[in-house]
XYZ file of N, CA, C and O in Angstrom:
640
model
N 97.570 107.933 113.390
C 98.321 107.851 112.316
C 99.397 108.606 112.854
O 100.907 108.317 112.534
N 99.513 109.642 113.814
C 100.713 110.008 114.204
C 101.588 109.281 115.506
O 102.757 109.565 114.953
N 100.907 108.488 115.832
C 101.965 107.431 116.696
C 102.717 106.776 115.419
O 103.859 106.255 115.723
N 102.076 106.506 114.886
C 102.877 105.427 113.243
C 103.976 106.267 112.708
O 105.104 105.534 112.526
N 103.942 107.652 112.139
C 104.753 108.113 112.175
C 106.014 108.778 112.869
O 107.435 108.288 112.488
N 105.355 108.896 114.043
C 106.354 109.113 115.621
C 107.584 107.120 115.687
O 108.399 107.957 115.751
N 106.405 106.575 115.372
C 106.822 105.219 116.269
C 108.209 105.217 115.517
O 109.113 104.469 115.499
N 108.142 105.047 113.923
C 108.948 104.623 112.841
C 109.944 105.985 112.351
O 110.371 105.599 111.292
N 109.513 106.613 112.897
C 110.541 108.127 113.117
C 110.746 108.608 111.816
O 111.755 108.769 110.762
N 109.472 108.587 111.151
C 109.252 109.237 109.517
C 109.156 110.734 109.552
O 109.120 111.377 110.474
N 109.931 110.963 108.323
C 110.207 112.917 108.120
C 108.919 113.515 108.074
O 107.914 112.828 108.017
N 108.866 114.502 108.448
C 107.697 115.575 107.728
C 107.249 116.052 106.963
O 107.916 115.427 105.227
N 106.415 115.926 106.955
C 105.079 116.028 105.225
C 105.873 116.936 104.559
O 106.741 117.439 104.912
N 105.823 116.703 103.006
C 106.338 117.221 102.173
C 105.259 118.966 102.043
O 104.518 118.450 102.578
N 105.830 118.941 100.756
C 105.029 120.916 100.802
C 104.413 120.281 99.643
O 105.077 119.414 98.894
N 103.700 121.770 99.837
C 102.574 121.601 98.296
C 103.340 121.578 97.047
O 102.990 121.525 96.094
N 104.373 122.981 97.316
C 105.322 123.091 95.824
C 106.358 121.933 95.530
O 105.953 121.848 94.376
N 106.563 120.915 96.493
C 107.136 119.677 96.132
C 105.818 118.402 95.494
O 106.292 118.352 93.984
N 105.202 118.752 95.558
C 103.534 117.584 95.058
C 103.767 118.723 93.491
O 103.605 117.657 92.868
N 103.481 119.575 93.468
C 103.352 120.848 92.231
C 104.745 120.606 91.387
O 103.642 120.339 89.911
N 105.670 120.331 91.988
C 106.809 120.689 90.743
C 106.626 118.780 90.426
O 106.430 118.299 88.768
N 105.793 118.223 91.231
C 105.695 116.785 90.630
C 104.904 116.777 89.282
O 104.769 115.770 88.469
N 103.757 116.990 89.795
C 103.011 116.934 89.146
C 103.051 117.261 87.835
O 103.004 116.756 86.144
N 104.173 118.745 87.838
C 103.711 119.702 86.198
C 104.857 118.878 85.445
O 104.876 118.588 84.471
N 106.018 117.438 86.147
C 106.856 116.648 85.700
C 106.366 115.532 85.093
O 106.248 115.376 84.038
N 105.060 115.123 85.783
C 104.351 113.861 85.358
C 103.182 114.544 84.027
O 102.865 113.505 83.420
N 102.716 115.391 84.477
C 101.798 115.807 83.698
C 100.292 115.629 83.591
O 99.346 115.398 83.204
N 100.334 114.762 85.262
C 98.673 114.259 85.687
C 98.844 115.147 86.747
O 99.693 115.064 87.816
N 98.027 115.151 87.355
C 97.751 115.748 89.382
C 98.018 114.228 90.114
O 97.531 113.251 89.518
N 98.338 114.546 91.125
C 98.471 113.116 92.044
C 97.222 112.886 92.562
O 96.670 113.094 92.395
N 97.461 111.224 92.626
C 96.024 110.438 92.744
C 96.184 111.109 94.216
O 96.387 111.502 95.028
N 94.666 111.256 94.620
C 94.040 112.066 96.091
C 94.299 111.276 97.563
O 95.349 112.532 98.269
N 94.829 110.003 96.982
C 94.759 110.206 98.229
C 96.560 109.682 98.559
O 97.257 109.520 99.681
N 97.438 109.477 97.754
C 98.986 109.863 97.521
C 99.132 110.881 98.546
O 100.242 111.237 98.851
N 98.194 112.083 97.493
C 98.065 113.626 97.437
C 98.496 113.657 99.088
O 99.403 114.220 99.970
N 97.563 113.337 99.810
C 97.128 113.470 101.575
C 98.229 112.471 101.777
O 98.520 113.405 103.165
N 97.987 111.476 101.842
C 99.816 110.500 102.899
C 100.873 111.416 102.311
O 102.338 111.728 103.444
N 101.351 112.407 101.201
C 102.507 113.072 101.161
C 102.208 113.964 102.111
O 103.069 114.973 102.893
N 101.231 115.149 102.315
C 101.494 116.299 102.380
C 100.510 116.132 104.303
O 100.886 117.649 105.218
N 100.252 115.353 104.462
C 99.428 115.201 105.851
C 100.203 114.080 106.917
O 99.869 114.132 107.728
N 100.696 112.791 106.128
C 101.393 112.400 107.148
C 102.474 112.182 107.527
O 103.306 113.016 107.707
N 103.571 111.608 106.143
C 104.672 111.537 105.996
C 105.110 111.670 104.401
O 104.402 111.717 103.331
N 106.921 112.539 104.812
C 107.426 112.858 102.883
C 108.203 111.289 102.868
O 109.443 111.394 102.794
N 107.813 110.079 102.836
C 107.660 108.752 102.333
C 107.953 107.807 103.634
O 108.002 108.438 104.887
N 108.832 106.947 103.452
C 108.642 105.717 104.495
C 107.674 105.238 105.180
O 107.481 104.371 105.929
N 106.438 105.202 104.670
C 104.564 104.673 105.079
C 104.819 103.746 103.757
O 105.721 103.555 103.050
N 103.687 102.728 104.601
C 103.275 101.982 103.656
C 104.148 100.486 103.799
O 105.163 100.307 104.032
N 104.089 99.407 102.418
C 104.799 97.995 103.007
C 105.727 98.198 103.209
O 106.975 99.012 102.820
N 106.339 97.896 104.198
C 107.818 97.731 104.750
C 108.706 98.758 105.005
O 109.218 99.359 104.811
N 107.504 99.631 105.087
C 107.880 101.590 105.657
C 109.015 101.758 104.505
O 109.732 102.496 104.572
N 108.373 101.621 103.003
C 109.622 101.685 101.831
C 108.790 102.710 100.977
O 109.778 102.823 100.040
N 108.166 103.910 101.133
C 107.229 104.423 100.439
C 108.121 105.165 99.766
O 108.977 106.064 100.657
N 108.694 105.574 98.130
C 109.788 106.555 98.619
C 109.151 108.157 98.972
O 108.426 108.378 98.573
N 110.146 108.805 99.603
C 110.285 110.110 99.514
C 109.821 111.094 98.663
O 110.231 110.770 97.584
N 108.879 111.989 98.846
C 108.817 113.193 97.483
C 110.318 114.100 97.086
O 110.610 114.132 95.977
N 110.973 114.041 97.853
C 111.947 115.300 98.597
C 113.399 114.501 99.436
O 113.315 113.954 99.853
N 114.491 114.942 99.108
C 115.083 114.353 99.764
C 114.925 114.649 100.924
O 115.224 115.889 101.611
N 115.173 113.931 102.368
C 114.448 114.331 103.394
C 115.935 113.327 104.506
O 115.884 113.679 105.908
N 116.835 113.318 103.746
C 117.947 112.424 104.228
C 117.203 110.912 104.780
O 118.975 110.620 104.926
N 116.992 110.944 104.418
C 116.299 109.162 105.160
C 115.835 108.216 103.654
O 115.278 109.083 102.672
N 116.576 107.020 103.329
C 116.552 106.744 101.799
C 115.790 105.887 101.726
O 115.852 104.903 103.096
N 114.598 105.755 101.349
C 113.929 104.639 101.261
C 113.793 103.921 100.605
O 112.208 102.683 100.360
N 114.420 103.809 99.582
C 114.874 103.213 98.083
C 115.876 103.533 98.099
O 117.069 103.701 98.516
N 116.333 102.836 96.170
C 117.651 103.053 95.473
C 118.066 104.558 94.990
O 118.700 104.979 94.858
N 116.411 105.433 95.624
C 116.714 106.672 94.826
C 116.625 107.642 96.184
O 115.830 107.087 97.427
N 116.763 108.583 95.656
C 117.129 109.670 96.494
C 115.359 110.447 97.304
O 115.431 110.289 98.159
N 114.760 110.685 96.514
C 113.879 110.731 95.995
C 112.897 110.906 94.899
O 113.204 110.969 93.958
N 111.710 110.892 94.922
C 110.893 110.780 93.978
C 111.202 111.841 92.918
O 110.949 112.023 91.725
N 111.185 112.871 93.031
C 111.712 114.232 92.251
C 112.361 113.483 91.975
O 112.573 114.986 90.736
N 113.674 113.247 92.506
C 114.969 113.395 91.507
C 115.102 112.424 90.418
O 115.887 112.634 89.793
N 114.302 110.952 90.742
C 114.343 110.539 89.922
C 113.027 110.689 88.743
O 113.702 110.460 87.845
N 112.202 111.050 89.043
C 111.497 111.899 87.851
C 112.361 113.479 87.170
O 111.804 113.193 86.136
N 112.701 114.054 87.717
C 113.843 115.082 86.739
C 114.816 114.440 86.004
O 115.034 114.978 85.208
N 115.538 113.206 86.825
C 116.177 112.551 85.438
C 115.849 112.283 84.610
O 116.503 112.023 83.264
N 114.860 111.334 84.783
C 114.121 110.727 83.985
C 113.245 111.954 82.605
O 113.312 111.560 81.386
N 113.183 112.877 83.418
C 111.986 113.981 82.175
C 113.767 114.423 81.763
O 113.492 114.883 80.351
N 114.760 114.582 81.940
C 116.216 115.204 81.392
C 116.534 114.505 80.474
O 117.320 114.731 79.196
N 116.573 113.543 80.560
C 116.960 112.619 79.340
C 116.298 111.118 79.376
O 116.277 110.105 79.958
N 115.449 111.762 78.844
C 114.350 110.151 78.494
C 114.642 109.350 77.744
O 115.690 109.543 76.489
N 114.671 108.361 77.928
C 114.950 106.522 77.115
C 113.768 106.223 76.537
O 112.436 105.731 77.789
N 113.680 105.612 75.388
C 112.542 104.843 74.714
C 111.936 103.985 75.880
O 110.675 103.045 75.933
N 112.783 102.895 76.530
C 112.294 101.951 77.777
C 111.641 102.590 78.481
O 111.854 101.359 79.738
N 112.042 103.808 79.342
C 111.233 104.162 80.120
C 109.768 103.583 80.474
O 109.471 103.812 79.455
N 109.318 103.651 81.232
C 107.796 103.313 82.012
C 106.899 104.853 81.230
O 108.150 105.668 81.272
N 105.918 105.082 80.942
C 105.088 105.757 80.294
C 105.056 106.857 81.998
O 105.174 106.446 83.064
N 105.398 108.535 81.128
C 105.468 109.276 82.456
C 104.281 109.300 83.439
O 104.510 109.565 84.866
N 103.245 108.585 82.936
C 102.017 108.726 84.142
C 102.118 107.784 84.759
O 101.606 107.827 86.127
N 103.158 106.569 84.660
C 103.262 105.476 86.099
C 104.433 106.112 86.287
O 105.973 106.022 86.135
N 104.190 106.219 88.130
C 105.167 106.655 88.725
C 105.839 105.788 89.939
O 104.591 104.916 90.622
N 107.448 105.769 89.918
C 107.789 105.005 90.902
C 107.268 104.778 92.448
O 107.326 105.618 92.289
N 106.921 104.189 92.633
C 106.610 104.592 94.217
C 107.233 103.541 94.981
O 107.784 103.806 96.522
N 107.910 102.224 94.884
C 108.544 102.007 95.963
C 108.911 100.236 95.292
O 108.414 99.834 94.400
N 110.517 100.140 95.829
C 110.808 99.476 95.489
C 110.520 98.080 96.410
O 111.168 97.818 97.608
N 111.517 97.200 96.374
C 111.408 95.478 96.828
C 112.620 95.218 96.677
O 112.767 94.238 97.076
N 113.455 95.581 95.808
C 114.975 95.129 95.570
C 114.605 94.113 94.468
O 113.727 93.865 93.851
N 116.030 93.893 93.791
C 116.319 93.408 93.080
C 115.665 93.339 91.532
O 114.594 92.844 90.851
N 115.364 95.038 91.604
C 114.800 95.845 90.436
C 113.373 95.565 90.295
O 112.734 95.563 89.688
N 112.386 95.006 91.345
C 111.033 94.829 90.907
C 110.985 96.246 91.786
O 111.299 96.541 93.071
N 109.988 96.518 91.449
C 108.685 98.207 91.643
C 107.580 97.868 91.607
O 107.120 97.093 91.336
N 106.794 98.599 92.608
C 105.901 99.128 92.948
C 105.601 100.496 92.069
O 106.228 101.344 92.615
N 104.850 101.282 91.231
C 104.408 102.173 90.473
C 102.719 102.573 90.951
O 101.408 101.429 90.943
N 102.580 103.474 90.691
C 101.291 103.942 90.842
C 100.475 105.156 89.348
O 101.559 105.581 88.867
N 99.773 105.544 89.056
C 98.979 105.533 87.659
C 98.596 106.967 88.558
O 97.844 107.157 88.158
N 99.420 108.221 87.749
C 98.734 109.204 88.238
C 97.713 109.874 86.925
O 97.194 110.827 87.415
N 97.784 109.081 86.136
C 96.261 109.453 85.025
C 95.242 108.848 85.196
O 94.001 109.013 84.674
N 94.873 108.233 86.627
C 93.679 107.350 86.875
C 93.733 108.379 89.093
O 94.667 108.575 89.160
N 93.066 108.573 88.403
C 91.945 109.390 89.867
C 92.825 108.735 91.559
O 93.194 109.348 92.046
N 91.981 107.352 91.051
C 92.338 106.815 92.901
C 93.478 105.535 92.535
O 93.526 104.817 93.397
N 94.913 106.073 91.485
C 96.275 105.563 92.335
C 96.066 104.011 91.081
O 96.511 103.317 92.039
N 95.705 103.811 89.762
C 95.393 102.657 89.765
C 97.005 101.798 89.484
O 98.206 102.809 89.891
N 97.638 100.665 90.316
C 98.724 100.361 90.883
C 99.159 99.825 89.240
O 98.721 99.036 88.871
N 100.685 99.598 89.012
C 100.940 98.771 88.526
C 102.514 97.851 89.338
O 103.249 98.384 89.687
N 102.786 97.097 88.490
C 104.161 96.618 88.559
C 105.294 96.406 87.833
O 105.252 96.181 86.636
N 106.381 96.198 88.237
C 107.835 96.367 87.553
C 107.869 95.317 87.975
O 109.026 95.505 88.649
N 108.705 93.585 87.061
C 109.053 92.637 87.256
C 109.703 92.067 86.112
O 109.749 91.637 85.627
N 111.546 92.843 85.726
C 112.025 93.101 84.772
C 112.985 91.032 84.783
O 113.069 91.002 84.090
N 112.576 90.782 86.059
C 113.740 89.405 86.861
C 112.539 88.071 85.575
O 112.488 87.092 85.334
N 111.383 88.955 85.332
C 110.105 87.623 85.268
C 109.298 87.758 83.407
O 109.346 87.091 82.769
N 109.798 89.088 83.147
C 109.934 89.574 81.460
C 110.777 90.548 80.632
O 111.019 90.986 81.678
N 110.629 90.342 79.652
C 111.982 91.362 78.785
C 111.391 92.717 79.154
O 109.955 93.116 79.930
N 112.384 93.484 78.872
C 112.010 94.560 78.582
C 110.133 95.345 78.033
O 109.815 96.035 78.843
N 110.049 94.991 77.225
C 108.718 95.151 76.283
C 107.673 95.143 77.726
O 106.579 95.917 77.746
N 107.442 94.129 78.202
C 106.488 93.262 78.990
C 106.541 93.593 80.672
O 105.860 92.443 81.526
N 107.921 94.102 80.734
C 108.352 94.350 82.617
C 107.048 95.275 83.199
O 106.834 94.832 84.604
N 106.702 95.850 83.090
C 105.942 97.108 83.156
C 104.406 96.748 82.855
O 104.362 96.443 82.357
N 103.753 96.219 84.143
C 102.164 95.628 84.190
C 101.298 96.032 84.634
O 101.680 96.374 85.854
N 100.181 96.519 84.285
C 99.276 97.190 85.251
C 98.093 96.231 86.041
O 98.530 94.903 86.185
N 98.125 96.607 87.149
C 97.240 95.436 88.389
C 95.693 95.656 88.708
O 95.891 96.408 87.801
N 95.560 94.886 89.114
C 93.609 95.094 88.899
C 93.298 95.608 90.604
O 92.658 95.260 90.430
N 94.114 96.715 90.829
C 93.736 97.217 92.213
C 94.620 98.824 92.268
O 95.374 99.213 91.620
N 93.315 99.313 93.185
C 94.533 100.516 93.203
C 94.928 100.910 94.552
O 95.096 100.016 94.949
N 95.584 102.329 94.620
C 96.321 102.092 95.827
C 96.099 101.648 96.878
O 97.001 101.298 97.682
N 94.169 102.652 97.391
C 93.661 102.473 98.757
C 94.196 100.620 98.488
O 94.152 100.140 99.528
N 93.265 100.353 97.587
C 93.629 98.850 97.683
C 94.693 97.900 98.045
O 94.837 97.454 99.024
N 95.697 98.968 97.310
C 97.044 98.447 97.453
C 97.648 98.492 98.872
O 97.786 97.938 100.206
N 97.543 99.344 99.906
C 97.702 99.781 101.287
C 96.942 99.271 102.100
O 97.266 98.434 103.265
N 95.526 98.876 102.283
C 94.284 98.039 102.930
C 95.305 96.716 103.105
O 94.905 95.968 103.895
N 95.379 95.730 101.182
C 95.707 94.502 101.608
C 97.128 94.517 102.390
O 97.504 93.409 102.823
N 98.174 95.527 102.646
C 99.513 95.490 103.059
C 99.469 95.432 104.764
O 99.560 94.787 105.314
N 98.169 95.796 104.949
C 98.047 96.457 106.174
C 97.259 94.966 106.829
O 96.792 94.280 107.787
N 96.503 94.239 106.238
C 95.637 93.609 106.382
C 96.782 92.041 105.985
O 96.617 91.029 106.579
N 97.924 92.196 105.477
C 99.567 91.248 104.827
C 98.974 90.603 104.236
O 100.185 89.081 103.956
N 98.896 90.984 102.900
C 98.901 90.611 101.626
C 99.472 91.394 100.660
O 99.989 92.366 100.732
N 99.391 90.614 99.098
C 99.965 91.321 98.493
C 101.468 91.913 98.282
O 101.546 93.234 98.025
N 102.736 90.667 98.032
C 103.606 91.812 98.886
C 104.633 92.029 97.391
O 105.458 92.518 97.200
N 104.244 91.297 96.712
C 105.342 91.301 95.086
C 104.215 91.619 94.327
O 103.103 90.462 94.261
N 104.085 92.560 92.769
C 104.012 92.659 91.960
C 103.321 91.440 91.206
O 104.055 90.228 91.472
N 102.179 90.728 90.848
C 102.383 89.293 90.832
C 102.103 89.816 88.693
O 100.670 89.983 87.911
N 102.941 89.528 88.068
C 102.705 89.685 86.267
C 102.007 88.620 85.731
O 101.603 87.480 86.011
N 101.489 88.938 84.802
C 100.180 88.176 84.117
C 100.892 86.912 83.483
O 102.092 86.988 83.543
N 99.724 86.290 83.306
C 100.406 84.954 82.783
C 101.341 85.648 81.162
O 101.543 85.937 80.228
N 102.387 84.541 81.185
C 103.644 85.133 79.590
C 103.141 85.070 78.498
O 101.755 84.294 77.942
N 102.959 85.675 77.722
C 102.345 85.591 76.599
C 103.157 84.645 75.381
O 104.275 84.281 75.667
N 102.883 84.860 74.234
C 103.846 84.322 72.934
C 105.360 84.932 73.187
O 106.219 84.853 71.483
N 105.394 86.048 73.797
C 106.438 87.055 73.070
C 108.152 86.402 73.590
O 108.151 85.300 74.556
N 108.662 85.841 72.344
C 109.945 85.259 72.396
C 110.727 85.502 73.507
O 111.668 84.666 74.110
N 110.930 86.894 73.357
C 112.167 87.089 74.451
C 111.525 87.029 75.713
O 112.557 87.172 77.147
N 110.029 86.982 76.155
C 109.885 87.184 77.685
C 110.179 85.316 78.453
O 109.803 84.849 79.177
N 109.995 84.264 77.238
C 110.464 82.950 77.525
C 111.584 82.468 77.596
O 111.539 81.512 77.913
N 112.851 83.377 77.258
C 114.122 83.289 77.603
C 114.047 83.300 79.473
O 114.135 83.995 79.941
């Protein structure tokens, strides 16, 4: 793993204090695998397309946000009813407002997709049927590049 970190010039691992601050903001513990990746591998830049968001500002932006902590601090300071539930934490953007989220309320980190281009605001966040470990394994196998929204509902706003 260290060879991958060095070859891709990933930032050094995050601190325990940064993990604890994020957990306090979210109100749930970070899934174990994600915690180990941030603390033992790198502070972001790992995963599909090397774009998992940094936990703290490293000077390297792997998404549209400076860091996961900055994003979650802003969401906590200015809550919006249209924001995703606090236990679903943005992990990686694919561009065009499409995101992968990880669920802190599940120990294994259930994955969620955010696809506002295919659904209305109420339905753009949806649970996937796999965990963080399965998502990462699929990435290593070259699969599952984008979230897959469930079939369209009877929602008139999703039909437009």
